[in-house]
Amino acid sequence: MPPSPPPPSGLLKPSANGTKHGVGRLSASSKALVLLPLLLLGFIYLFVYPKEFELQALMMTTCAPPLVASSYTAAPRRLAGEPPASRKPDFRLLIGILTRADNYERRHLLRMVYNLQLTNNNSLTAHVDVRFVFCRLYKADQKILVPLEILLHGDVIILDGCEENLNGGKTYTFFSTVSWLFRDEPYDYVMKADDDIFLRLPNLLDSLGKMPRDDAYYGATIPCDSMDPFGDHYMSGMAYALSWDVVEWVATSDVARNRTVGPEDRMTGQWLRLGGKGKNRFNAKPAMYDYPLPVPVDKCSHEFVPDTIAVHRLKDNPRWADTLRYFNFTAGLEPSKFYKID
């Protein structure tokens, strides 16, 4: 009979005292080697992790980016520790600035101009939202750059069913869209504004706040030499406001729906005249006017006045700078080692 094969080398052999190799009593040094890692794990769990969690919470509290507001709201600012103001806004105003998708620089300027007025003025009691309005995006770069604006600012309305032509029905689409978008939380007034107008919000709100909240039509009368907002006259397209009930009427009326092509401010006046709407009218001239030209072409243009509500036809940055300089718009700029502006 052939001899039995040797047992596999990996099997444990009995020791002299009947135990298996590797499972016998541990020496003192072996015990220390086993206990030391366990003690180390316990120390980490009890002392290191809690501190790490505290550090993470601190970092989340102090380093988290601020939330971006979706609109600019005229609300009085409070000092730290001061209880919230109990007074509700006197009224709610939506300002829709009709512009073009490609006018990125102009939107940047307007955001600064309106945000500074809304956040640095404690006397404003109206709720004001500013939105930039244009028709559908049709360029590849617009479809990337405009969404970036929306992510950061949340103040863009893109209309559907209109072409980028102010006299081709865009204003009608704006009013009818707004009546649907905000039907659950309506505004008291909706203002259509151009992107070349500077609105002085405190003066605008003070003036508009004296108007009735219904059947209202507010602006600067055209023709330029007229102060009568009734009859065949209408409000200049630089900026005019309708009360919410009139906005809803525009959205549902065949009078407006069938008359969308033509000079948009004149068409709006025609809607209201034919529909018997806008009985409460207010002409804000001469506080609303065109930029002062060296040789005025009409009476819509005149010199700056202290009680200005709006300056129109600011077609370029020098005109904007001239206007903002007159109203001392940068008065709040503090001296700093980081800049020197003569």
Short mmCIF file of C-alpha atoms in Angstrom, two decimals:
data_model
loop_
_atom_site.label_atom_id
_atom_site.label_comp_id
_atom_site.label_asym_id
_atom_site.label_seq_id
_atom_site.Cartn_x
_atom_site.Cartn_y
_atom_site.Cartn_z
CA MET A 1 0.00 0.00 0.00
CA PRO A 2 1.41 3.39 -0.96
CA PRO A 3 2.15 5.78 1.90
CA SER A 4 -0.47 8.41 2.87
CA PRO A 5 0.15 11.91 1.42
CA PRO A 6 1.38 14.48 3.91
CA PRO A 7 -1.27 16.78 5.33
CA PRO A 8 -1.65 20.24 3.72
CA SER A 9 0.82 22.66 5.16
CA GLY A 10 -1.93 25.20 5.94
CA LEU A 11 -3.66 23.04 8.59
CA LEU A 12 -3.20 23.88 12.27
CA LYS A 13 -1.33 21.30 14.30
CA PRO A 14 -2.05 20.41 17.88
CA SER A 15 0.30 22.00 20.35
CA ALA A 16 1.79 20.25 23.28
CA ASN A 17 -1.00 21.39 25.62
CA GLY A 18 -3.80 20.30 23.30
CA THR A 19 -4.63 23.66 21.75
CA LYS A 20 -4.39 24.72 18.14
CA HIS A 21 -1.42 26.72 16.95
CA GLY A 22 -2.26 30.45 16.91
CA VAL A 23 -5.21 30.07 19.31
CA GLY A 24 -3.39 29.50 22.51
CA ARG A 25 -2.99 31.98 25.30
CA LEU A 26 -1.63 35.33 24.21
CA SER A 27 1.44 36.78 25.75
CA ALA A 28 1.38 40.25 27.34
CA SER A 29 3.01 41.81 24.28
CA SER A 30 0.45 40.17 21.99
CA LYS A 31 -2.41 41.46 24.09
CA ALA A 32 -0.97 44.96 23.87
CA LEU A 33 -0.77 44.70 20.10
CA VAL A 34 -4.47 43.74 19.94
CA LEU A 35 -5.74 46.32 22.43
CA LEU A 36 -3.78 49.28 21.09
CA PRO A 37 -5.72 49.59 17.78
CA LEU A 38 -9.02 49.24 19.65
CA LEU A 39 -8.07 52.01 22.06
CA LEU A 40 -7.00 54.19 19.14
CA LEU A 41 -10.35 53.67 17.36
CA GLY A 42 -12.22 54.57 20.55
CA PHE A 43 -10.21 57.77 20.93
CA ILE A 44 -10.93 58.81 17.35
CA TYR A 45 -14.65 58.13 17.74
CA LEU A 46 -14.99 59.97 21.07
CA PHE A 47 -12.74 62.97 20.52
CA VAL A 48 -11.92 63.48 16.86
CA TYR A 49 -15.25 62.96 15.07
CA PRO A 50 -17.28 65.32 17.28
CA LYS A 51 -14.78 68.10 16.59
CA GLU A 52 -14.86 67.31 12.93
CA PHE A 53 -18.65 67.59 12.90
CA GLU A 54 -18.48 70.92 14.71
CA LEU A 55 -15.96 72.19 12.16
CA GLN A 56 -18.13 71.09 9.27
CA ALA A 57 -21.18 72.85 10.75
CA LEU A 58 -19.14 76.01 11.27
CA MET A 59 -17.90 75.97 7.68
CA MET A 60 -21.43 75.44 6.33
CA THR A 61 -22.69 78.37 8.38
CA THR A 62 -19.98 80.88 7.54
CA CYS A 63 -19.02 79.93 3.99
CA ALA A 64 -22.33 79.07 2.34
CA PRO A 65 -23.12 81.38 -0.59
CA PRO A 66 -26.03 83.79 -0.10
CA LEU A 67 -29.33 83.01 -1.72
CA VAL A 68 -30.04 85.04 -4.84
CA ALA A 69 -33.25 87.01 -4.73
CA SER A 70 -35.62 86.44 -7.62
CA SER A 71 -36.74 90.05 -7.58
CA TYR A 72 -35.98 93.45 -6.19
CA THR A 73 -38.31 94.37 -3.35
CA ALA A 74 -38.65 97.83 -1.93
CA ALA A 75 -38.74 97.01 1.77
CA PRO A 76 -37.34 99.15 4.61
CA ARG A 77 -34.02 97.86 5.97
CA ARG A 78 -33.66 97.14 9.71
CA LEU A 79 -30.77 97.31 12.10
CA ALA A 80 -29.54 94.09 13.72
CA GLY A 81 -31.82 93.12 16.57
CA GLU A 82 -34.60 95.45 15.50
CA PRO A 83 -38.02 93.74 15.29
CA PRO A 84 -39.50 93.28 11.80
CA ALA A 85 -41.64 96.10 10.49
CA SER A 86 -45.34 95.41 10.93
CA ARG A 87 -46.54 97.73 8.17
CA LYS A 88 -47.57 96.04 4.95
CA PRO A 89 -46.63 97.55 1.59
CA ASP A 90 -49.04 100.22 0.42
CA PHE A 91 -49.26 98.56 -3.00
CA ARG A 92 -47.50 96.12 -5.31
CA LEU A 93 -45.89 97.22 -8.56
CA LEU A 94 -44.42 95.09 -11.35
CA ILE A 95 -42.06 96.91 -13.73
CA GLY A 96 -41.55 95.01 -16.96
CA ILE A 97 -38.57 96.38 -18.90
CA LEU A 98 -39.05 95.39 -22.52
CA THR A 99 -35.60 94.78 -23.96
CA ARG A 100 -33.69 92.39 -26.22
CA ALA A 101 -31.85 89.24 -25.25
CA ASP A 102 -28.56 90.56 -26.63
CA ASN A 103 -28.60 93.69 -24.42
CA TYR A 104 -26.54 92.12 -21.62
CA GLU A 105 -24.64 95.28 -20.72
CA ARG A 106 -27.80 97.36 -20.45
CA ARG A 107 -29.43 94.82 -18.13
CA HIS A 108 -26.33 94.86 -15.93
CA LEU A 109 -26.57 98.66 -15.65
CA LEU A 110 -30.30 98.63 -14.94
CA ARG A 111 -29.93 95.98 -12.24
CA MET A 112 -27.43 98.22 -10.44
CA VAL A 113 -29.58 101.32 -10.85
CA TYR A 114 -32.76 99.74 -9.48
CA ASN A 115 -31.20 97.48 -6.88
CA LEU A 116 -29.33 100.42 -5.32
CA GLN A 117 -32.56 102.38 -5.06
CA LEU A 118 -34.48 99.52 -3.53
CA THR A 119 -31.92 98.37 -0.99
CA ASN A 120 -30.59 101.74 0.19
CA ASN A 121 -33.84 103.59 0.80
CA ASN A 122 -35.64 103.13 4.11
CA SER A 123 -38.64 105.26 3.14
CA LEU A 124 -40.05 102.99 0.42
CA THR A 125 -43.21 101.20 1.45
CA ALA A 126 -44.28 99.65 -1.85
CA HIS A 127 -43.37 96.18 -3.06
CA VAL A 128 -41.56 96.53 -6.39
CA ASP A 129 -40.49 93.72 -8.70
CA VAL A 130 -38.36 94.47 -11.76
CA ARG A 131 -38.37 91.99 -14.65
CA PHE A 132 -36.56 92.01 -17.99
CA VAL A 133 -38.85 90.93 -20.81
CA PHE A 134 -38.01 89.68 -24.29
CA CYS A 135 -39.31 87.21 -26.84
CA ARG A 136 -38.08 83.71 -27.51
CA LEU A 137 -34.36 83.00 -27.77
CA TYR A 138 -33.18 82.21 -31.28
CA LYS A 139 -29.36 82.34 -31.11
CA ALA A 140 -27.12 79.56 -29.79
CA ASP A 141 -25.21 81.93 -27.48
CA GLN A 142 -28.45 83.37 -26.06
CA LYS A 143 -29.59 79.89 -25.08
CA ILE A 144 -26.53 79.61 -22.80
CA LEU A 145 -25.92 83.17 -21.59
CA VAL A 146 -29.53 84.05 -20.75
CA PRO A 147 -30.03 80.91 -18.61
CA LEU A 148 -26.91 81.99 -16.67
CA GLU A 149 -28.67 85.29 -15.91
CA ILE A 150 -31.77 83.43 -14.83
CA LEU A 151 -29.76 81.19 -12.51
CA LEU A 152 -28.06 84.18 -10.91
CA HIS A 153 -30.79 86.83 -10.87
CA GLY A 154 -34.13 85.13 -11.56
CA ASP A 155 -35.55 88.33 -13.06
CA VAL A 156 -36.16 87.38 -16.71
CA ILE A 157 -39.48 86.73 -18.46
CA ILE A 158 -39.24 85.12 -21.91
CA LEU A 159 -42.45 85.58 -23.85
CA ASP A 160 -43.76 82.93 -26.19
CA GLY A 161 -45.67 83.67 -29.35
CA CYS A 162 -44.10 87.02 -30.20
CA GLU A 163 -41.35 88.39 -32.37
CA GLU A 164 -38.71 90.80 -31.10
CA ASN A 165 -40.48 93.84 -32.51
CA LEU A 166 -41.93 96.33 -30.07
CA ASN A 167 -44.59 97.44 -32.55
CA GLY A 168 -45.44 93.92 -33.65
CA GLY A 169 -47.49 92.77 -30.67
CA LYS A 170 -44.85 92.38 -27.96
CA THR A 171 -46.58 94.76 -25.54
CA TYR A 172 -49.90 92.95 -25.88
CA THR A 173 -48.12 89.62 -25.30
CA PHE A 174 -46.43 91.08 -22.21
CA PHE A 175 -49.66 92.25 -20.56
CA SER A 176 -51.61 89.10 -21.43
CA THR A 177 -48.77 86.86 -20.20
CA VAL A 178 -48.39 88.78 -16.94
CA SER A 179 -52.11 88.44 -16.20
CA TRP A 180 -51.68 84.66 -16.36
CA LEU A 181 -48.29 84.37 -14.64
CA PHE A 182 -49.33 86.33 -11.56
CA ARG A 183 -53.05 85.57 -11.39
CA ASP A 184 -52.62 83.87 -8.00
CA GLU A 185 -50.79 86.86 -6.50
CA PRO A 186 -51.72 89.90 -8.58
CA TYR A 187 -50.06 93.27 -8.48
CA ASP A 188 -51.88 96.55 -8.01
CA TYR A 189 -50.13 98.05 -11.04
CA VAL A 190 -48.12 96.72 -13.98
CA MET A 191 -45.74 99.14 -15.69
CA LYS A 192 -44.31 98.64 -19.16
CA ALA A 193 -40.95 100.44 -19.49
CA ASP A 194 -38.25 100.85 -22.13
CA ASP A 195 -34.66 99.89 -21.38
CA ASP A 196 -33.42 103.44 -22.09
CA ILE A 197 -35.34 105.06 -19.23
CA PHE A 198 -34.15 105.92 -15.72
CA LEU A 199 -36.95 105.63 -13.17
CA ARG A 200 -36.44 107.37 -9.83
CA LEU A 201 -38.35 104.86 -7.76
CA PRO A 202 -39.08 106.94 -4.62
CA ASN A 203 -40.69 109.66 -6.74
CA LEU A 204 -42.51 107.16 -8.94
CA LEU A 205 -43.95 105.30 -5.95
CA ASP A 206 -45.01 108.51 -4.24
CA SER A 207 -46.80 109.64 -7.39
CA LEU A 208 -48.33 106.28 -8.26
CA GLY A 209 -49.42 105.70 -4.67
CA LYS A 210 -51.86 108.59 -4.94
CA MET A 211 -53.68 106.89 -7.82
CA PRO A 212 -56.82 104.78 -7.52
CA ARG A 213 -56.16 101.05 -7.49
CA ASP A 214 -58.63 100.28 -10.27
CA ASP A 215 -59.34 101.41 -13.85
CA ALA A 216 -56.08 103.41 -13.77
CA TYR A 217 -53.79 104.56 -16.58
CA TYR A 218 -50.59 106.40 -15.59
CA GLY A 219 -47.75 107.96 -17.59
CA ALA A 220 -46.63 110.97 -19.63
CA THR A 221 -49.13 112.24 -22.19
CA ILE A 222 -48.45 112.22 -25.93
CA PRO A 223 -48.42 114.52 -27.92
CA CYS A 224 -45.56 116.28 -26.18
CA ASP A 225 -47.25 119.68 -26.08
CA SER A 226 -50.38 118.30 -24.42
CA MET A 227 -51.13 117.87 -20.72
CA ASP A 228 -54.52 116.23 -21.32
CA PRO A 229 -54.41 112.41 -20.92
CA PHE A 230 -57.98 111.92 -22.22
CA GLY A 231 -59.57 111.96 -25.66
CA ASP A 232 -57.36 110.70 -28.48
CA HIS A 233 -54.22 111.20 -26.39
CA TYR A 234 -52.24 108.37 -24.83
CA MET A 235 -49.26 107.75 -22.55
CA SER A 236 -45.74 107.74 -23.94
CA GLY A 237 -44.17 104.34 -24.43
CA MET A 238 -41.17 105.35 -22.29
CA ALA A 239 -43.09 103.97 -19.29
CA TYR A 240 -46.76 103.70 -18.43
CA ALA A 241 -48.71 101.76 -15.83
CA LEU A 242 -52.09 100.02 -15.84
CA SER A 243 -54.00 98.89 -12.78
CA TRP A 244 -54.41 95.13 -12.46
CA ASP A 245 -58.06 95.06 -13.50
CA VAL A 246 -57.15 96.82 -16.77
CA VAL A 247 -54.33 94.31 -17.37
CA GLU A 248 -56.81 91.46 -16.98
CA TRP A 249 -59.18 93.18 -19.37
CA VAL A 250 -56.42 93.59 -22.00
CA ALA A 251 -55.66 89.87 -21.74
CA THR A 252 -59.25 88.84 -22.42
CA SER A 253 -60.57 91.57 -24.70
CA ASP A 254 -61.02 91.17 -28.43
CA VAL A 255 -60.51 94.94 -28.68
CA ALA A 256 -56.86 94.50 -27.70
CA ARG A 257 -56.32 91.10 -29.29
CA ASN A 258 -57.34 92.38 -32.72
CA ARG A 259 -55.19 95.53 -32.50
CA THR A 260 -51.64 94.49 -31.70
CA VAL A 261 -49.64 95.81 -34.66
CA GLY A 262 -48.60 99.46 -34.72
CA PRO A 263 -46.89 101.99 -32.40
CA GLU A 264 -47.36 100.15 -29.13
CA ASP A 265 -48.08 103.14 -26.90
CA ARG A 266 -50.64 104.53 -29.29
CA MET A 267 -52.27 101.08 -29.63
CA THR A 268 -52.56 100.80 -25.84
CA GLY A 269 -54.31 104.16 -25.71
CA GLN A 270 -56.63 103.00 -28.49
CA TRP A 271 -57.54 99.82 -26.61
CA LEU A 272 -58.57 101.80 -23.56
CA ARG A 273 -60.49 104.41 -25.52
CA LEU A 274 -62.47 101.83 -27.53
CA GLY A 275 -63.05 99.65 -24.48
CA GLY A 276 -64.04 102.52 -22.19
CA LYS A 277 -61.20 101.69 -19.81
CA GLY A 278 -58.66 103.74 -17.90
CA LYS A 279 -61.07 106.33 -16.56
CA ASN A 280 -58.64 107.19 -13.75
CA ARG A 281 -55.75 108.82 -15.59
CA PHE A 282 -52.72 110.73 -14.38
CA ASN A 283 -50.27 112.69 -16.49
CA ALA A 284 -46.86 112.77 -14.75
CA LYS A 285 -45.38 115.48 -16.95
CA PRO A 286 -43.19 117.47 -16.58
CA ALA A 287 -41.59 115.03 -14.11
CA MET A 288 -41.34 112.40 -16.88
CA TYR A 289 -39.39 113.66 -19.89
CA ASP A 290 -36.75 112.93 -22.52
CA TYR A 291 -33.06 113.51 -21.96
CA PRO A 292 -32.20 117.23 -22.27
CA LEU A 293 -30.83 117.89 -25.73
CA PRO A 294 -28.81 121.04 -26.57
CA VAL A 295 -31.50 121.89 -29.11
CA PRO A 296 -34.77 120.16 -28.07
CA VAL A 297 -36.74 118.71 -30.95
CA ASP A 298 -40.04 118.81 -29.03
CA LYS A 299 -41.53 119.62 -25.63
CA CYS A 300 -40.93 116.06 -24.37
CA SER A 301 -37.28 117.05 -23.84
CA HIS A 302 -36.23 119.59 -21.23
CA GLU A 303 -33.61 120.23 -18.58
CA PHE A 304 -33.21 118.01 -15.52
CA VAL A 305 -35.54 118.94 -12.66
CA PRO A 306 -35.19 117.96 -8.98
CA ASP A 307 -38.60 116.29 -8.73
CA THR A 308 -37.91 114.03 -11.73
CA ILE A 309 -39.78 110.73 -11.95
CA ALA A 310 -38.23 109.45 -15.19
CA VAL A 311 -35.66 110.45 -17.82
CA HIS A 312 -36.05 108.82 -21.23
CA ARG A 313 -33.86 108.32 -24.31
CA LEU A 314 -30.70 107.36 -22.47
CA LYS A 315 -29.33 105.65 -25.54
CA ASP A 316 -25.68 105.40 -24.50
CA ASN A 317 -23.47 105.27 -21.40
CA PRO A 318 -22.47 108.98 -21.50
CA ARG A 319 -26.14 109.96 -21.23
CA TRP A 320 -26.64 107.52 -18.38
CA ALA A 321 -23.57 108.89 -16.60
CA ASP A 322 -24.74 112.49 -17.10
CA THR A 323 -28.16 111.67 -15.67
CA LEU A 324 -26.87 109.69 -12.69
CA ARG A 325 -24.33 112.44 -11.96
CA TYR A 326 -27.05 115.07 -11.81
CA PHE A 327 -29.01 113.05 -9.24
CA ASN A 328 -25.81 112.36 -7.25
CA PHE A 329 -26.33 108.65 -7.60
CA THR A 330 -22.88 107.65 -6.31
CA ALA A 331 -23.09 109.75 -3.12
CA GLY A 332 -22.90 106.65 -0.94
CA LEU A 333 -19.46 105.60 -2.21
CA GLU A 334 -17.06 105.36 0.73
CA PRO A 335 -13.33 106.20 0.49
CA SER A 336 -11.16 103.12 0.19
CA LYS A 337 -7.52 102.14 -0.35
CA PHE A 338 -8.72 99.89 -3.18
CA TYR A 339 -9.68 102.71 -5.53
CA LYS A 340 -9.26 106.41 -6.16
CA ILE A 341 -11.90 108.12 -8.22
CA ASP A 342 -11.38 111.82 -8.92
#
